[in-house]
């Protein structure tokens, strides 16, 4: 028996003390200790009674596998932007900075706290006031300043990227301007080599004073300049080494003949004391970063290791979910308001974040209530003849995947309630569909795109409007999450299937969650934004609002399915990778999508919606792509319904949002009522049971058995 011992950590954050604790017992046998890449294990002693405590570490130098996926190979119909030529394939497809290389490459990205655009001649910088109404919290697409050069730019490219940054380089005949865009940077920096710098006023903005002097044109010289704009903002400009600039209402420029070798940094003065803080840390420049992670029992430690240039103490900015998980951080008295809450200052070039891990595995953490046990078995028997629609299940990676996961969930519940024969019958029905997808011989075969480096559908790669843009890398985690859940159930219950198909299922894991840049076939962490702590669903489609994600519950389902598959095939690295991503995604989902009454993330009246439908890089929206019906918004954060939903759905959120959720329930039994009934069960399982009994139409990925099981296993 593996015991989970209580863990207590002191988290110091702006004088707050938080306790993260996990305890209980798990009646599963000890975990398999195989390590096949992607992680490692270190031993030690500890725990109750000297029971060894094992720490798993994410080893990003080891891929989960090095083998090529066995699908047919194709060239993608969309060639990578020439700006990516400096990077090696496989290329990122869903990274936070993709707008820099999609379309004309001139749409904005969010680097928290600033919105940035890599224009042909400059880096545009924006940190305007938020626009808040009932439908959205948005950042207006306007710029305040631009870092530029006097000479004509002849090229722009991505020089490098990592999990916490991207570096953009502008090239002129005489030299370069290079901007390391590091998430959480309070300054925007450009390095100049052999060019004459300029700082330009943004659209509709003018410079009214420099260093308190309003007479222009004038020449100023030094290492620090205070720039006052006509919109009421004050920005600081730091130069290293010192520089001479002539300024007027539209710009500060060096002499055209200057071949400057150094850096310019600009930062918005966000409050009465922030200038002193910015002055103190201006000499240290972040140029990149890496992510490290480990798991000990039921706690994950995630570290951000910032790469810097210059001497002194690095200043960075933390989002609200960071503040809740930072361990022993050194706060700095500076803050910036963003579309997803107020960022606060942190001193130091290394962050340590601590996340509690869910202990939920295949089944709910408690058995179904005895009084409803027979009803669940009856529902299971009635649905035991469920057949996925052969056309949909054979061709559609999303709706077909949902049907296969529905069938797999029925099989898993059958196992739990002691109906082994039904479970076996359901798995046998499931196998041909899953096998066809993994063998690449279904009606819409998966293929390997060797242009970008990823697994896409045949139809999707040929047409960006097919399969929800899947062929252009939209939604891989949500779509493959359903297939991986089905594969996990088969691997758990059928040894022969596990032997024949485990490696093939790992191809999908590598597509969405490859941890290593040593895997030559898949980009690392395709969907994961480690700084924001959640996934981006958007693929190779530019957008004025940046990246986006709608359903956090489908993202969580993807990482839960990775965890279960790892458990089923005895691969600890895969299992722990799933647990890690699951914890990080859940924390941000509960912070930015699940809006409680006490939340300070969003202002009124938007906060009164008690939920977010789509979160963009620069906007939070109370709507979904299906429309703005509140049932769509809330339901998209609940489905699919599995045991891990208990870890995802905050009881406080459900309690605060329930009055609005209840209003969203339709009098007719439409499918979108079902996630709301599931939410109701968290507060009142008796009432939810009655509502479920009257609900004749269900979501196409949810069985009545699974809905009743969920209600009956609520505490």
PDB file of N, CA and C in Angstrom, residues 555-642:
ATOM      1  N   UNK A 555      -9.084  20.717 -21.628  1.00  0.00           N
ATOM      2  CA  UNK A 555      -7.629  20.713 -21.434  1.00  0.00           C
ATOM      3  C   UNK A 555      -7.259  19.818 -20.258  1.00  0.00           C
ATOM      4  N   UNK A 556      -7.988  19.949 -19.156  1.00  0.00           N
ATOM      5  CA  UNK A 556      -7.745  19.102 -17.984  1.00  0.00           C
ATOM      6  C   UNK A 556      -7.954  17.635 -18.339  1.00  0.00           C
ATOM      7  N   UNK A 557      -8.969  17.359 -19.152  1.00  0.00           N
ATOM      8  CA  UNK A 557      -9.206  15.976 -19.566  1.00  0.00           C
ATOM      9  C   UNK A 557      -8.015  15.414 -20.330  1.00  0.00           C
ATOM     10  N   UNK A 558      -7.364  16.253 -21.124  1.00  0.00           N
ATOM     11  CA  UNK A 558      -6.187  15.789 -21.873  1.00  0.00           C
ATOM     12  C   UNK A 558      -5.085  15.348 -20.919  1.00  0.00           C
ATOM     13  N   UNK A 559      -4.780  16.184 -19.928  1.00  0.00           N
ATOM     14  CA  UNK A 559      -3.682  15.845 -18.996  1.00  0.00           C
ATOM     15  C   UNK A 559      -4.075  14.692 -18.080  1.00  0.00           C
ATOM     16  N   UNK A 560      -5.349  14.615 -17.711  1.00  0.00           N
ATOM     17  CA  UNK A 560      -5.841  13.476 -16.926  1.00  0.00           C
ATOM     18  C   UNK A 560      -5.685  12.182 -17.732  1.00  0.00           C
ATOM     19  N   UNK A 561      -5.987  12.243 -19.016  1.00  0.00           N
ATOM     20  CA  UNK A 561      -5.868  11.055 -19.855  1.00  0.00           C
ATOM     21  C   UNK A 561      -4.412  10.649 -20.025  1.00  0.00           C
ATOM     22  N   UNK A 562      -3.503  11.619 -20.112  1.00  0.00           N
ATOM     23  CA  UNK A 562      -2.074  11.305 -20.150  1.00  0.00           C
ATOM     24  C   UNK A 562      -1.671  10.595 -18.861  1.00  0.00           C
ATOM     25  N   UNK A 563      -2.146  11.103 -17.735  1.00  0.00           N
ATOM     26  CA  UNK A 563      -1.855  10.463 -16.444  1.00  0.00           C
ATOM     27  C   UNK A 563      -2.345   9.018 -16.422  1.00  0.00           C
ATOM     28  N   UNK A 564      -3.583   8.811 -16.852  1.00  0.00           N
ATOM     29  CA  UNK A 564      -4.159   7.463 -16.808  1.00  0.00           C
ATOM     30  C   UNK A 564      -3.442   6.518 -17.760  1.00  0.00           C
ATOM     31  N   UNK A 565      -3.094   7.010 -18.947  1.00  0.00           N
ATOM     32  CA  UNK A 565      -2.373   6.152 -19.886  1.00  0.00           C
ATOM     33  C   UNK A 565      -1.028   5.753 -19.297  1.00  0.00           C
ATOM     34  N   UNK A 566      -0.319   6.720 -18.702  1.00  0.00           N
ATOM     35  CA  UNK A 566       0.953   6.391 -18.075  1.00  0.00           C
ATOM     36  C   UNK A 566       0.804   5.342 -16.995  1.00  0.00           C
ATOM     37  N   UNK A 567      -0.266   5.461 -16.213  1.00  0.00           N
ATOM     38  CA  UNK A 567      -0.525   4.474 -15.168  1.00  0.00           C
ATOM     39  C   UNK A 567      -0.807   3.103 -15.785  1.00  0.00           C
ATOM     40  N   UNK A 568      -1.604   3.095 -16.843  1.00  0.00           N
ATOM     41  CA  UNK A 568      -2.021   1.824 -17.444  1.00  0.00           C
ATOM     42  C   UNK A 568      -0.857   1.087 -18.099  1.00  0.00           C
ATOM     43  N   UNK A 569       0.087   1.822 -18.691  1.00  0.00           N
ATOM     44  CA  UNK A 569       1.193   1.162 -19.395  1.00  0.00           C
ATOM     45  C   UNK A 569       2.435   1.045 -18.518  1.00  0.00           C
ATOM     46  N   UNK A 570       2.338   1.490 -17.261  1.00  0.00           N
ATOM     47  CA  UNK A 570       3.463   1.356 -16.350  1.00  0.00           C
ATOM     48  C   UNK A 570       4.613   2.290 -16.644  1.00  0.00           C
ATOM     49  N   UNK A 571       4.314   3.468 -17.200  1.00  0.00           N
ATOM     50  CA  UNK A 571       5.345   4.445 -17.511  1.00  0.00           C
ATOM     51  C   UNK A 571       5.197   5.621 -16.553  1.00  0.00           C
ATOM     52  N   UNK A 572       6.062   5.663 -15.542  1.00  0.00           N
ATOM     53  CA  UNK A 572       5.954   6.691 -14.513  1.00  0.00           C
ATOM     54  C   UNK A 572       6.174   8.085 -15.076  1.00  0.00           C
ATOM     55  N   UNK A 573       7.045   8.225 -16.067  1.00  0.00           N
ATOM     56  CA  UNK A 573       7.300   9.546 -16.639  1.00  0.00           C
ATOM     57  C   UNK A 573       6.042  10.121 -17.279  1.00  0.00           C
ATOM     58  N   UNK A 574       5.334   9.293 -18.025  1.00  0.00           N
ATOM     59  CA  UNK A 574       4.100   9.746 -18.663  1.00  0.00           C
ATOM     60  C   UNK A 574       3.049  10.065 -17.605  1.00  0.00           C
ATOM     61  N   UNK A 575       2.915   9.209 -16.618  1.00  0.00           N
ATOM     62  CA  UNK A 575       1.925   9.448 -15.570  1.00  0.00           C
ATOM     63  C   UNK A 575       2.215  10.742 -14.826  1.00  0.00           C
ATOM     64  N   UNK A 576       3.451  10.951 -14.412  1.00  0.00           N
ATOM     65  CA  UNK A 576       3.781  12.149 -13.650  1.00  0.00           C
ATOM     66  C   UNK A 576       3.715  13.407 -14.506  1.00  0.00           C
ATOM     67  N   UNK A 577       4.040  13.282 -15.774  1.00  0.00           N
ATOM     68  CA  UNK A 577       3.882  14.415 -16.678  1.00  0.00           C
ATOM     69  C   UNK A 577       2.417  14.839 -16.720  1.00  0.00           C
ATOM     70  N   UNK A 578       1.516  13.862 -16.819  1.00  0.00           N
ATOM     71  CA  UNK A 578       0.091  14.167 -16.803  1.00  0.00           C
ATOM     72  C   UNK A 578      -0.342  14.805 -15.496  1.00  0.00           C
ATOM     73  N   UNK A 579       0.130  14.273 -14.376  1.00  0.00           N
ATOM     74  CA  UNK A 579      -0.232  14.842 -13.069  1.00  0.00           C
ATOM     75  C   UNK A 579       0.249  16.283 -12.934  1.00  0.00           C
ATOM     76  N   UNK A 580       1.458  16.538 -13.408  1.00  0.00           N
ATOM     77  CA  UNK A 580       2.030  17.877 -13.322  1.00  0.00           C
ATOM     78  C   UNK A 580       1.221  18.879 -14.139  1.00  0.00           C
ATOM     79  N   UNK A 581       0.979  18.563 -15.406  1.00  0.00           N
ATOM     80  CA  UNK A 581       0.226  19.468 -16.268  1.00  0.00           C
ATOM     81  C   UNK A 581      -1.198  19.651 -15.754  1.00  0.00           C
ATOM     82  N   UNK A 582      -1.756  18.594 -15.207  1.00  0.00           N
ATOM     83  CA  UNK A 582      -3.102  18.647 -14.640  1.00  0.00           C
ATOM     84  C   UNK A 582      -3.170  19.649 -13.496  1.00  0.00           C
ATOM     85  N   UNK A 583      -2.183  19.632 -12.599  1.00  0.00           N
ATOM     86  CA  UNK A 583      -2.184  20.536 -11.448  1.00  0.00           C
ATOM     87  C   UNK A 583      -2.039  21.987 -11.874  1.00  0.00           C
ATOM     88  N   UNK A 584      -1.131  22.239 -12.821  1.00  0.00           N
ATOM     89  CA  UNK A 584      -0.885  23.610 -13.265  1.00  0.00           C
ATOM     90  C   UNK A 584      -2.109  24.161 -13.994  1.00  0.00           C
ATOM     91  N   UNK A 585      -2.683  23.361 -14.894  1.00  0.00           N
ATOM     92  CA  UNK A 585      -3.871  23.805 -15.643  1.00  0.00           C
ATOM     93  C   UNK A 585      -5.048  24.051 -14.708  1.00  0.00           C
ATOM     94  N   UNK A 586      -5.234  23.180 -13.737  1.00  0.00           N
ATOM     95  CA  UNK A 586      -6.346  23.328 -12.802  1.00  0.00           C
ATOM     96  C   UNK A 586      -6.233  24.623 -12.014  1.00  0.00           C
ATOM     97  N   UNK A 587      -5.037  24.946 -11.545  1.00  0.00           N
ATOM     98  CA  UNK A 587      -4.841  26.159 -10.757  1.00  0.00           C
ATOM     99  C   UNK A 587      -5.218  27.407 -11.552  1.00  0.00           C
ATOM    100  N   UNK A 588      -4.811  27.468 -12.817  1.00  0.00           N
ATOM    101  CA  UNK A 588      -5.139  28.641 -13.619  1.00  0.00           C
ATOM    102  C   UNK A 588      -6.602  28.642 -14.042  1.00  0.00           C
ATOM    103  N   UNK A 589      -7.178  27.474 -14.283  1.00  0.00           N
ATOM    104  CA  UNK A 589      -8.605  27.406 -14.608  1.00  0.00           C
ATOM    105  C   UNK A 589      -9.432  27.952 -13.454  1.00  0.00           C
ATOM    106  N   UNK A 590      -9.076  27.577 -12.241  1.00  0.00           N
ATOM    107  CA  UNK A 590      -9.820  28.043 -11.071  1.00  0.00           C
ATOM    108  C   UNK A 590      -9.583  29.521 -10.795  1.00  0.00           C
ATOM    109  N   UNK A 591      -8.467  30.057 -11.276  1.00  0.00           N
ATOM    110  CA  UNK A 591      -8.160  31.469 -11.052  1.00  0.00           C
ATOM    111  C   UNK A 591      -8.800  32.370 -12.096  1.00  0.00           C
ATOM    112  N   UNK A 592      -8.745  31.988 -13.379  1.00  0.00           N
ATOM    113  CA  UNK A 592      -9.111  32.893 -14.466  1.00  0.00           C
ATOM    114  C   UNK A 592     -10.426  32.564 -15.161  1.00  0.00           C
ATOM    115  N   UNK A 593     -10.906  31.348 -15.068  1.00  0.00           N
ATOM    116  CA  UNK A 593     -12.186  30.976 -15.687  1.00  0.00           C
ATOM    117  C   UNK A 593     -13.302  30.838 -14.642  1.00  0.00           C
ATOM    118  N   UNK A 594     -12.986  30.300 -13.487  1.00  0.00           N
ATOM    119  CA  UNK A 594     -13.990  30.085 -12.441  1.00  0.00           C
ATOM    120  C   UNK A 594     -13.991  31.310 -11.514  1.00  0.00           C
ATOM    121  N   UNK A 595     -14.931  32.203 -11.725  1.00  0.00           N
ATOM    122  CA  UNK A 595     -14.930  33.499 -11.056  1.00  0.00           C
ATOM    123  C   UNK A 595     -15.829  33.445  -9.822  1.00  0.00           C
ATOM    124  N   UNK A 596     -15.228  33.488  -8.655  1.00  0.00           N
ATOM    125  CA  UNK A 596     -15.995  33.465  -7.406  1.00  0.00           C
ATOM    126  C   UNK A 596     -16.414  34.877  -7.016  1.00  0.00           C
ATOM    127  N   UNK A 597     -17.289  34.961  -6.025  1.00  0.00           N
ATOM    128  CA  UNK A 597     -17.772  36.269  -5.567  1.00  0.00           C
ATOM    129  C   UNK A 597     -16.652  37.108  -4.983  1.00  0.00           C
ATOM    130  N   UNK A 598     -15.649  36.460  -4.388  1.00  0.00           N
ATOM    131  CA  UNK A 598     -14.548  37.181  -3.756  1.00  0.00           C
ATOM    132  C   UNK A 598     -13.368  37.413  -4.693  1.00  0.00           C
ATOM    133  N   UNK A 599     -13.460  36.932  -5.910  1.00  0.00           N
ATOM    134  CA  UNK A 599     -12.346  37.080  -6.842  1.00  0.00           C
ATOM    135  C   UNK A 599     -12.088  38.552  -7.155  1.00  0.00           C
ATOM    136  N   UNK A 600     -10.808  38.906  -7.227  1.00  0.00           N
ATOM    137  CA  UNK A 600     -10.423  40.263  -7.619  1.00  0.00           C
ATOM    138  C   UNK A 600      -9.762  40.273  -9.001  1.00  0.00           C
ATOM    139  N   UNK A 601      -9.863  39.183  -9.723  1.00  0.00           N
ATOM    140  CA  UNK A 601      -9.215  39.100 -11.033  1.00  0.00           C
ATOM    141  C   UNK A 601      -9.841  40.080 -12.008  1.00  0.00           C
ATOM    142  N   UNK A 602     -11.168  40.120 -12.065  1.00  0.00           N
ATOM    143  CA  UNK A 602     -11.878  40.957 -13.022  1.00  0.00           C
ATOM    144  C   UNK A 602     -12.714  41.997 -12.291  1.00  0.00           C
ATOM    145  N   UNK A 603     -12.851  43.153 -12.908  1.00  0.00           N
ATOM    146  CA  UNK A 603     -13.673  44.207 -12.334  1.00  0.00           C
ATOM    147  C   UNK A 603     -15.142  44.028 -12.658  1.00  0.00           C
ATOM    148  N   UNK A 604     -15.966  44.763 -11.957  1.00  0.00           N
ATOM    149  CA  UNK A 604     -17.401  44.774 -12.256  1.00  0.00           C
ATOM    150  C   UNK A 604     -17.646  45.653 -13.487  1.00  0.00           C
ATOM    151  N   UNK A 605     -18.682  45.346 -14.279  1.00  0.00           N
ATOM    152  CA  UNK A 605     -19.710  44.333 -14.055  1.00  0.00           C
ATOM    153  C   UNK A 605     -19.347  42.944 -14.586  1.00  0.00           C
ATOM    154  N   UNK A 606     -18.181  42.802 -15.229  1.00  0.00           N
ATOM    155  CA  UNK A 606     -17.845  41.500 -15.807  1.00  0.00           C
ATOM    156  C   UNK A 606     -17.766  40.423 -14.743  1.00  0.00           C
ATOM    157  N   UNK A 607     -17.225  40.757 -13.583  1.00  0.00           N
ATOM    158  CA  UNK A 607     -17.070  39.765 -12.517  1.00  0.00           C
ATOM    159  C   UNK A 607     -18.407  39.141 -12.125  1.00  0.00           C
ATOM    160  N   UNK A 608     -19.482  39.905 -12.288  1.00  0.00           N
ATOM    161  CA  UNK A 608     -20.796  39.411 -11.873  1.00  0.00           C
ATOM    162  C   UNK A 608     -21.293  38.262 -12.735  1.00  0.00           C
ATOM    163  N   UNK A 609     -20.640  37.990 -13.861  1.00  0.00           N
ATOM    164  CA  UNK A 609     -21.005  36.833 -14.679  1.00  0.00           C
ATOM    165  C   UNK A 609     -20.639  35.517 -14.007  1.00  0.00           C
ATOM    166  N   UNK A 610     -19.650  35.569 -13.121  1.00  0.00           N
ATOM    167  CA  UNK A 610     -19.168  34.381 -12.393  1.00  0.00           C
ATOM    168  C   UNK A 610     -18.557  33.326 -13.315  1.00  0.00           C
ATOM    169  N   UNK A 611     -18.039  33.760 -14.443  1.00  0.00           N
ATOM    170  CA  UNK A 611     -17.390  32.784 -15.312  1.00  0.00           C
ATOM    171  C   UNK A 611     -16.804  33.433 -16.548  1.00  0.00           C
ATOM    172  N   UNK A 612     -15.901  32.719 -17.193  1.00  0.00           N
ATOM    173  CA  UNK A 612     -15.293  33.149 -18.449  1.00  0.00           C
ATOM    174  C   UNK A 612     -15.532  32.047 -19.476  1.00  0.00           C
ATOM    175  N   UNK A 613     -15.943  32.446 -20.672  1.00  0.00           N
ATOM    176  CA  UNK A 613     -16.161  31.478 -21.734  1.00  0.00           C
ATOM    177  C   UNK A 613     -14.914  31.242 -22.559  1.00  0.00           C
ATOM    178  N   UNK A 614     -14.297  32.330 -23.017  1.00  0.00           N
ATOM    179  CA  UNK A 614     -13.049  32.252 -23.779  1.00  0.00           C
ATOM    180  C   UNK A 614     -12.058  33.235 -23.163  1.00  0.00           C
ATOM    181  N   UNK A 615     -10.871  32.755 -22.863  1.00  0.00           N
ATOM    182  CA  UNK A 615      -9.794  33.621 -22.408  1.00  0.00           C
ATOM    183  C   UNK A 615      -8.801  33.775 -23.547  1.00  0.00           C
ATOM    184  N   UNK A 616      -8.539  35.029 -23.900  1.00  0.00           N
ATOM    185  CA  UNK A 616      -7.585  35.363 -24.949  1.00  0.00           C
ATOM    186  C   UNK A 616      -6.316  35.907 -24.314  1.00  0.00           C
ATOM    187  N   UNK A 617      -5.301  36.124 -25.128  1.00  0.00           N
ATOM    188  CA  UNK A 617      -4.081  36.740 -24.617  1.00  0.00           C
ATOM    189  C   UNK A 617      -4.358  38.113 -24.026  1.00  0.00           C
ATOM    190  N   UNK A 618      -5.308  38.837 -24.606  1.00  0.00           N
ATOM    191  CA  UNK A 618      -5.546  40.227 -24.231  1.00  0.00           C
ATOM    192  C   UNK A 618      -6.978  40.502 -23.795  1.00  0.00           C
ATOM    193  N   UNK A 619      -7.776  39.452 -23.574  1.00  0.00           N
ATOM    194  CA  UNK A 619      -9.194  39.669 -23.303  1.00  0.00           C
ATOM    195  C   UNK A 619      -9.795  38.462 -22.599  1.00  0.00           C
ATOM    196  N   UNK A 620     -10.729  38.728 -21.688  1.00  0.00           N
ATOM    197  CA  UNK A 620     -11.573  37.678 -21.109  1.00  0.00           C
ATOM    198  C   UNK A 620     -12.998  37.926 -21.576  1.00  0.00           C
ATOM    199  N   UNK A 621     -13.670  36.882 -22.037  1.00  0.00           N
ATOM    200  CA  UNK A 621     -14.947  37.054 -22.715  1.00  0.00           C
ATOM    201  C   UNK A 621     -16.006  36.128 -22.124  1.00  0.00           C
ATOM    202  N   UNK A 622     -17.200  36.679 -21.875  1.00  0.00           N
ATOM    203  CA  UNK A 622     -18.317  35.855 -21.409  1.00  0.00           C
ATOM    204  C   UNK A 622     -19.130  35.410 -22.619  1.00  0.00           C
ATOM    205  N   UNK A 623     -18.555  34.493 -23.353  1.00  0.00           N
ATOM    206  CA  UNK A 623     -19.184  33.938 -24.556  1.00  0.00           C
ATOM    207  C   UNK A 623     -18.349  32.745 -24.973  1.00  0.00           C
ATOM    208  N   UNK A 624     -18.887  31.966 -25.884  1.00  0.00           N
ATOM    209  CA  UNK A 624     -18.142  30.869 -26.494  1.00  0.00           C
ATOM    210  C   UNK A 624     -18.293  30.987 -28.002  1.00  0.00           C
ATOM    211  N   UNK A 625     -17.628  30.114 -28.712  1.00  0.00           N
ATOM    212  CA  UNK A 625     -17.749  30.147 -30.164  1.00  0.00           C
ATOM    213  C   UNK A 625     -19.125  29.696 -30.630  1.00  0.00           C
ATOM    214  N   UNK A 626     -19.872  29.039 -29.754  1.00  0.00           N
ATOM    215  CA  UNK A 626     -21.244  28.655 -30.084  1.00  0.00           C
ATOM    216  C   UNK A 626     -22.212  29.800 -29.887  1.00  0.00           C
ATOM    217  N   UNK A 627     -21.831  30.783 -29.065  1.00  0.00           N
ATOM    218  CA  UNK A 627     -22.712  31.893 -28.755  1.00  0.00           C
ATOM    219  C   UNK A 627     -22.534  32.335 -27.321  1.00  0.00           C
ATOM    220  N   UNK A 628     -23.376  33.268 -26.890  1.00  0.00           N
ATOM    221  CA  UNK A 628     -23.226  33.836 -25.550  1.00  0.00           C
ATOM    222  C   UNK A 628     -24.257  33.325 -24.555  1.00  0.00           C
ATOM    223  N   UNK A 629     -24.916  32.226 -24.873  1.00  0.00           N
ATOM    224  CA  UNK A 629     -25.816  31.597 -23.904  1.00  0.00           C
ATOM    225  C   UNK A 629     -25.000  31.216 -22.668  1.00  0.00           C
ATOM    226  N   UNK A 630     -25.400  31.673 -21.466  1.00  0.00           N
ATOM    227  CA  UNK A 630     -24.638  31.325 -20.260  1.00  0.00           C
ATOM    228  C   UNK A 630     -24.449  29.823 -20.062  1.00  0.00           C
ATOM    229  N   UNK A 631     -25.394  29.016 -20.541  1.00  0.00           N
ATOM    230  CA  UNK A 631     -25.241  27.561 -20.416  1.00  0.00           C
ATOM    231  C   UNK A 631     -24.015  27.088 -21.183  1.00  0.00           C
ATOM    232  N   UNK A 632     -23.727  27.704 -22.320  1.00  0.00           N
ATOM    233  CA  UNK A 632     -22.524  27.342 -23.069  1.00  0.00           C
ATOM    234  C   UNK A 632     -21.265  27.723 -22.289  1.00  0.00           C
ATOM    235  N   UNK A 633     -21.287  28.913 -21.693  1.00  0.00           N
ATOM    236  CA  UNK A 633     -20.113  29.393 -20.961  1.00  0.00           C
ATOM    237  C   UNK A 633     -19.799  28.475 -19.791  1.00  0.00           C
ATOM    238  N   UNK A 634     -20.795  28.230 -18.943  1.00  0.00           N
ATOM    239  CA  UNK A 634     -20.548  27.392 -17.767  1.00  0.00           C
ATOM    240  C   UNK A 634     -20.297  25.940 -18.170  1.00  0.00           C
ATOM    241  N   UNK A 635     -21.100  25.441 -19.105  1.00  0.00           N
ATOM    242  CA  UNK A 635     -20.969  24.042 -19.496  1.00  0.00           C
ATOM    243  C   UNK A 635     -19.630  23.731 -20.129  1.00  0.00           C
ATOM    244  N   UNK A 636     -19.045  24.702 -20.847  1.00  0.00           N
ATOM    245  CA  UNK A 636     -17.749  24.486 -21.488  1.00  0.00           C
ATOM    246  C   UNK A 636     -16.620  24.347 -20.487  1.00  0.00           C
ATOM    247  N   UNK A 637     -16.861  24.768 -19.251  1.00  0.00           N
ATOM    248  CA  UNK A 637     -15.849  24.615 -18.202  1.00  0.00           C
ATOM    249  C   UNK A 637     -16.124  23.401 -17.314  1.00  0.00           C
ATOM    250  N   UNK A 638     -17.116  22.592 -17.677  1.00  0.00           N
ATOM    251  CA  UNK A 638     -17.494  21.429 -16.862  1.00  0.00           C
ATOM    252  C   UNK A 638     -17.304  20.115 -17.611  1.00  0.00           C
ATOM    253  N   UNK A 639     -17.700  20.073 -18.874  1.00  0.00           N
ATOM    254  CA  UNK A 639     -17.608  18.835 -19.643  1.00  0.00           C
ATOM    255  C   UNK A 639     -16.211  18.636 -20.203  1.00  0.00           C
ATOM    256  N   UNK A 640     -15.742  17.383 -20.319  1.00  0.00           N
ATOM    257  CA  UNK A 640     -16.413  16.119 -20.009  1.00  0.00           C
ATOM    258  C   UNK A 640     -16.444  15.849 -18.503  1.00  0.00           C
ATOM    259  N   UNK A 641     -17.375  14.997 -18.111  1.00  0.00           N
ATOM    260  CA  UNK A 641     -17.576  14.675 -16.711  1.00  0.00           C
ATOM    261  C   UNK A 641     -16.878  13.356 -16.400  1.00  0.00           C
ATOM    262  N   UNK A 642     -15.808  13.424 -15.621  1.00  0.00           N
ATOM    263  CA  UNK A 642     -15.039  12.248 -15.219  1.00  0.00           C
ATOM    264  C   UNK A 642     -14.661  12.412 -13.757  1.00  0.00           C
TER     265      UNK A 642
END
